[in-house]
Amino acid sequence: MTPTDFPPALGMLAGAPLLALLRGRALAAWALLLPMVALAQVWWLLTHDAPLHIEFWDLRLTPVRAHAASGAFAVAFCLVAAAGLACAAGRASRAELCSAACYAGGALGVCFAGDLLSMLVFWEVMMLAATVIIWCGGTSAGRAAGMRYFVLHALGGMCMLIGVVLIATARISTGDPDPLALRSLTAALQPWPGLTLESAGTALVLGAMLLCAGAPPLGAWVADAYPEASGTGAMFLSAFTTKTAVFCLLVNFAGIEALVWIGVAMTLYGVLYAVLENDIRRLLAYSIVSQVGFMVVGVGLGTPLALDGATAHAAAHIFYKALLFLCAAIVVERTGTRLLSEMGGLWRAMPLTAACCLVGALSMSAFPLTSGFTTKGMIDEAVAQQAAAMDAAGAPADGMLVVWVLLEIAAAGVFLCAGIKLPWFVFFGRSRGAVPAETPGAAGAVAIALAALCLGLGMYPAPLYALLPHQAEAWEYEKVVYSAAHVAHMLGLLAFAGLVFFVQMPLLRRKQSIMLDVDWFWRAFPRRVRQEMVQPFIEEWGPPLRDARDWLRRKLSPETGSPGLYAEMFRHVAGPAFVVIVMLVAYLTLFLFAPAAA
Amino acid sequence: MKPNHGAVLPCLRAVGLAALLLILVSQFSTMLRTHFAPPGLDLEARPLSYPMLGLAGTLTLAVLARLAGTFLARQENYYDTD
């Protein structure tokens, strides 16, 4: 048996239960060893191009296949899993440790899935594991947020399942020998062919992936769910779901123009809410949306440099966001609050955490010498190149110019809200009271390692570029990444964004309040409907309706007054009948609107 | 000996201002080319275009955030009591 004979996810999934059983040093060792073994297998898979095929009900499944972008994502997933598990061992609950390993395993499974069904299965493993991690936050708010996360993502998973079935059906009807193969679905949507089985299925899969990427209007789940997990739980959550969605978008939907605009909307939405936030974890959660927006723009452009940029930025983001969530966890643990308005002056007591947080914040802001600078710049450059190419071809490039300007503004906004606001209000602002000095432990060591990685990839990005899908473009970009022009432009942009922070600080100082987001529709709206519509209706119409029900019962079973045969039948059959009617309506809709494929 | 933390922040402030000035001067450097900007914007003719973009962009974001905050802000226990 060789490492290519089973998916890397299986190793993680099989080793996860041991994390719940071991104690002390054995636990710490296994927490580090498990992701490292997975990393070794990933390396083997990347260097031995040997897909694994399985026959399943006359369909060919490919649970192991290395895609061009698998390397960067999988290596980053393994490293962050090692960092997170090392941190969580001995601190987090057994359920959280076990779920975190399954979560990482699911993400690795998606990275190496060669067919739609394997991708879906590993996707659902991730969803279940993430739900348990949120529940492990241990608060009632965490349990409620976990349930909302589960419901929303189960709906997304259902959309993806229906989409996969429709795509496979359409492919079988055209005689495709490998109907479940994971390959680009862009042609099914662009140019829009009208509503066919394949386009409907592809649109459903795209919708499910955008939901998981945190795209508006449903992206509010990121800020709703992630902050409610434990400190280490949030670290895991920040790394896997949204980045796996980016990976799937990259493999399936590269070059879909609408994604460029969706990505721009994500960057601005994330930055705007991050500026408004007073909760350190919610601020970081919104900044995930903003950073994933940059990646989605890269995927939407679909040029080799843009895809390299999306991949590289996803890998860099995994590290610096894990670092920032870890620093936030340390700070929250010591101060006992998540509110920026109740923090300040912590650098005296926590110099190590302050330095690591600063490195993470500067990486996210794409400050020179940090990992964000060497990765996010690729996406900006790809937009500029696309505008130049359109200009040279005589096509109107105004749209691309608008995209470029909005991305620059979003980049400056990221520096405003995360690069300066976060470290300033937490570590350098007015002190709000003494906290005990930090004692470097496993969390401190992991924070230093992640900060070193962020700086290392900023100063020497070659190891990351070597894992990118389009090597030629990556190496070409490496020659200009530290050109005087690029450095001076970025410094100019960020420095004056920073100036705005200090000038406008009273405007940016937050009060103890929360911001309404789209999650209002699933957190407050149903309650409002019940309070303001359903309850008054029941109070008004309840007695006459009860009278009518009793009258019906008497008619159906006149002798005894108890529910008669028909009433019993109706009670049992009503639910399934409703489901059948819904399915029939869905089928008829598809049949009527997709006559060619049907 | 106990470190004098009081002097650190003014020192940082001075370093920040000096860096800002240095960055401002660097924008006029003849080395700069708009390799990283689309051609239609003609940024090479305006050396301070990036700082201005950063300044105007973040000012707009801060003002927008302030405006949005007046509509979107709720008490912290909004979802618990609503």
mmCIF file of C-alpha atoms in Angstrom, chain A residues 435-562:
data_model
loop_
_atom_site.group_PDB
_atom_site.id
_atom_site.type_symbol
_atom_site.label_atom_id
_atom_site.label_comp_id
_atom_site.label_asym_id
_atom_site.label_seq_id
_atom_site.Cartn_x
_atom_site.Cartn_y
_atom_site.Cartn_z
ATOM 1 C CA VAL A 435 -3.666 42.655 33.589
ATOM 2 C CA PRO A 436 -1.162 40.034 34.739
ATOM 3 C CA ALA A 437 2.016 39.745 32.668
ATOM 4 C CA GLU A 438 1.960 37.014 30.015
ATOM 5 C CA THR A 439 3.673 33.690 30.531
ATOM 6 C CA PRO A 440 4.832 32.207 27.231
ATOM 7 C CA GLY A 441 3.487 28.678 26.842
ATOM 8 C CA ALA A 442 2.418 26.546 23.894
ATOM 9 C CA ALA A 443 0.189 29.354 22.606
ATOM 10 C CA GLY A 444 3.077 31.820 22.741
ATOM 11 C CA ALA A 445 5.384 29.430 20.894
ATOM 12 C CA VAL A 446 2.779 28.821 18.204
ATOM 13 C CA ALA A 447 2.168 32.584 17.873
ATOM 14 C CA ILE A 448 5.903 33.165 17.376
ATOM 15 C CA ALA A 449 6.086 30.367 14.793
ATOM 16 C CA LEU A 450 3.120 31.764 12.840
ATOM 17 C CA ALA A 451 4.518 35.306 13.002
ATOM 18 C CA ALA A 452 7.852 34.002 11.723
ATOM 19 C CA LEU A 453 6.026 32.269 8.868
ATOM 20 C CA CYS A 454 4.221 35.513 7.961
ATOM 21 C CA LEU A 455 7.499 37.424 7.909
ATOM 22 C CA GLY A 456 9.368 34.601 6.200
ATOM 23 C CA LEU A 457 6.880 34.361 3.330
ATOM 24 C CA GLY A 458 7.010 38.144 3.070
ATOM 25 C CA MET A 459 10.769 38.327 2.763
ATOM 26 C CA TYR A 460 11.323 35.089 0.874
ATOM 27 C CA PRO A 461 8.118 34.023 -0.927
ATOM 28 C CA ALA A 462 9.829 31.460 -3.192
ATOM 29 C CA PRO A 463 8.646 28.355 -1.232
ATOM 30 C CA LEU A 464 5.040 29.527 -1.560
ATOM 31 C CA TYR A 465 5.418 30.503 -5.225
ATOM 32 C CA ALA A 466 6.814 27.022 -5.922
ATOM 33 C CA LEU A 467 3.433 25.559 -4.934
ATOM 34 C CA LEU A 468 1.309 27.831 -7.156
ATOM 35 C CA PRO A 469 -0.637 26.493 -10.143
ATOM 36 C CA HIS A 470 1.070 28.666 -12.802
ATOM 37 C CA GLN A 471 4.780 28.654 -12.091
ATOM 38 C CA ALA A 472 5.978 30.834 -14.993
ATOM 39 C CA GLU A 473 3.761 33.776 -13.997
ATOM 40 C CA ALA A 474 4.653 33.392 -10.324
ATOM 41 C CA TRP A 475 8.390 33.550 -10.963
ATOM 42 C CA GLU A 476 7.897 36.474 -13.345
ATOM 43 C CA TYR A 477 6.020 38.286 -10.588
ATOM 44 C CA GLU A 478 8.723 37.501 -8.054
ATOM 45 C CA LYS A 479 11.149 39.670 -10.058
ATOM 46 C CA VAL A 480 9.017 42.799 -9.549
ATOM 47 C CA VAL A 481 7.388 42.215 -6.187
ATOM 48 C CA TYR A 482 10.061 44.202 -4.344
ATOM 49 C CA SER A 483 10.586 46.810 -7.054
ATOM 50 C CA ALA A 484 10.905 50.348 -5.703
ATOM 51 C CA ALA A 485 7.646 51.313 -7.408
ATOM 52 C CA HIS A 486 5.605 48.551 -5.771
ATOM 53 C CA VAL A 487 7.035 49.182 -2.306
ATOM 54 C CA ALA A 488 6.676 52.972 -2.537
ATOM 55 C CA HIS A 489 3.121 52.758 -3.875
ATOM 56 C CA MET A 490 1.991 50.384 -1.166
ATOM 57 C CA LEU A 491 3.685 52.399 1.576
ATOM 58 C CA GLY A 492 2.078 55.579 0.236
ATOM 59 C CA LEU A 493 -1.354 53.995 0.216
ATOM 60 C CA LEU A 494 -1.068 52.490 3.681
ATOM 61 C CA ALA A 495 0.699 55.398 5.378
ATOM 62 C CA PHE A 496 -2.010 57.864 4.452
ATOM 63 C CA ALA A 497 -4.717 55.398 5.362
ATOM 64 C CA GLY A 498 -3.000 55.239 8.751
ATOM 65 C CA LEU A 499 -2.990 59.019 8.945
ATOM 66 C CA VAL A 500 -6.769 58.995 8.536
ATOM 67 C CA PHE A 501 -7.028 56.681 11.531
ATOM 68 C CA PHE A 502 -5.242 59.070 13.869
ATOM 69 C CA VAL A 503 -7.064 62.119 12.492
ATOM 70 C CA GLN A 504 -10.478 60.423 12.625
ATOM 71 C CA MET A 505 -9.984 58.454 15.833
ATOM 72 C CA PRO A 506 -13.009 59.949 17.616
ATOM 73 C CA LEU A 507 -15.113 58.838 14.638
ATOM 74 C CA LEU A 508 -13.715 55.321 14.824
ATOM 75 C CA ARG A 509 -13.885 54.881 18.606
ATOM 76 C CA ARG A 510 -16.610 52.328 19.186
ATOM 77 C CA LYS A 511 -19.327 52.192 21.779
ATOM 78 C CA GLN A 512 -20.786 49.110 23.389
ATOM 79 C CA SER A 513 -23.206 48.185 20.669
ATOM 80 C CA ILE A 514 -23.717 45.582 17.989
ATOM 81 C CA MET A 515 -24.308 46.143 14.285
ATOM 82 C CA LEU A 516 -27.290 44.689 12.477
ATOM 83 C CA ASP A 517 -26.380 42.504 9.533
ATOM 84 C CA VAL A 518 -28.238 40.185 7.187
ATOM 85 C CA ASP A 519 -28.289 37.569 9.944
ATOM 86 C CA TRP A 520 -31.136 39.682 11.394
ATOM 87 C CA PHE A 521 -33.351 37.849 8.905
ATOM 88 C CA TRP A 522 -32.722 34.494 10.565
ATOM 89 C CA ARG A 523 -32.108 35.662 14.130
ATOM 90 C CA ALA A 524 -34.795 38.278 14.739
ATOM 91 C CA PHE A 525 -37.194 38.255 11.796
ATOM 92 C CA PRO A 526 -38.909 34.911 12.585
ATOM 93 C CA ARG A 527 -39.381 36.035 16.187
ATOM 94 C CA ARG A 528 -40.815 39.341 15.004
ATOM 95 C CA VAL A 529 -43.224 37.546 12.664
ATOM 96 C CA ARG A 530 -44.338 35.268 15.498
ATOM 97 C CA GLN A 531 -44.787 38.158 17.934
ATOM 98 C CA GLU A 532 -46.432 40.634 15.604
ATOM 99 C CA MET A 533 -48.361 38.456 13.171
ATOM 100 C CA VAL A 534 -48.826 34.871 14.301
ATOM 101 C CA GLN A 535 -49.690 35.489 17.965
ATOM 102 C CA PRO A 536 -52.268 38.253 17.269
ATOM 103 C CA PHE A 537 -53.773 35.988 14.586
ATOM 104 C CA ILE A 538 -53.998 33.082 17.033
ATOM 105 C CA GLU A 539 -55.522 35.307 19.707
ATOM 106 C CA GLU A 540 -58.044 36.692 17.224
ATOM 107 C CA TRP A 541 -58.902 33.559 15.281
ATOM 108 C CA GLY A 542 -57.941 30.804 17.716
ATOM 109 C CA PRO A 543 -61.359 30.183 19.356
ATOM 110 C CA PRO A 544 -63.393 30.055 16.087
ATOM 111 C CA LEU A 545 -60.741 27.800 14.496
ATOM 112 C CA ARG A 546 -60.843 25.465 17.507
ATOM 113 C CA ASP A 547 -64.632 25.363 17.243
ATOM 114 C CA ALA A 548 -64.338 24.495 13.562
ATOM 115 C CA ARG A 549 -61.813 21.733 14.336
ATOM 116 C CA ASP A 550 -64.068 20.238 16.982
ATOM 117 C CA TRP A 551 -67.017 20.390 14.598
ATOM 118 C CA LEU A 552 -64.957 18.538 11.956
ATOM 119 C CA ARG A 553 -63.964 15.881 14.484
ATOM 120 C CA ARG A 554 -67.571 15.321 15.477
ATOM 121 C CA LYS A 555 -68.546 14.963 11.823
ATOM 122 C CA LEU A 556 -65.759 12.505 11.091
ATOM 123 C CA SER A 557 -66.487 10.369 14.168
ATOM 124 C CA PRO A 558 -69.991 11.244 15.346
ATOM 125 C CA GLU A 559 -70.407 8.461 17.940
ATOM 126 C CA THR A 560 -67.328 8.819 20.096
ATOM 127 C CA GLY A 561 -66.163 12.374 19.433
ATOM 128 C CA SER A 562 -62.585 11.021 19.198
#
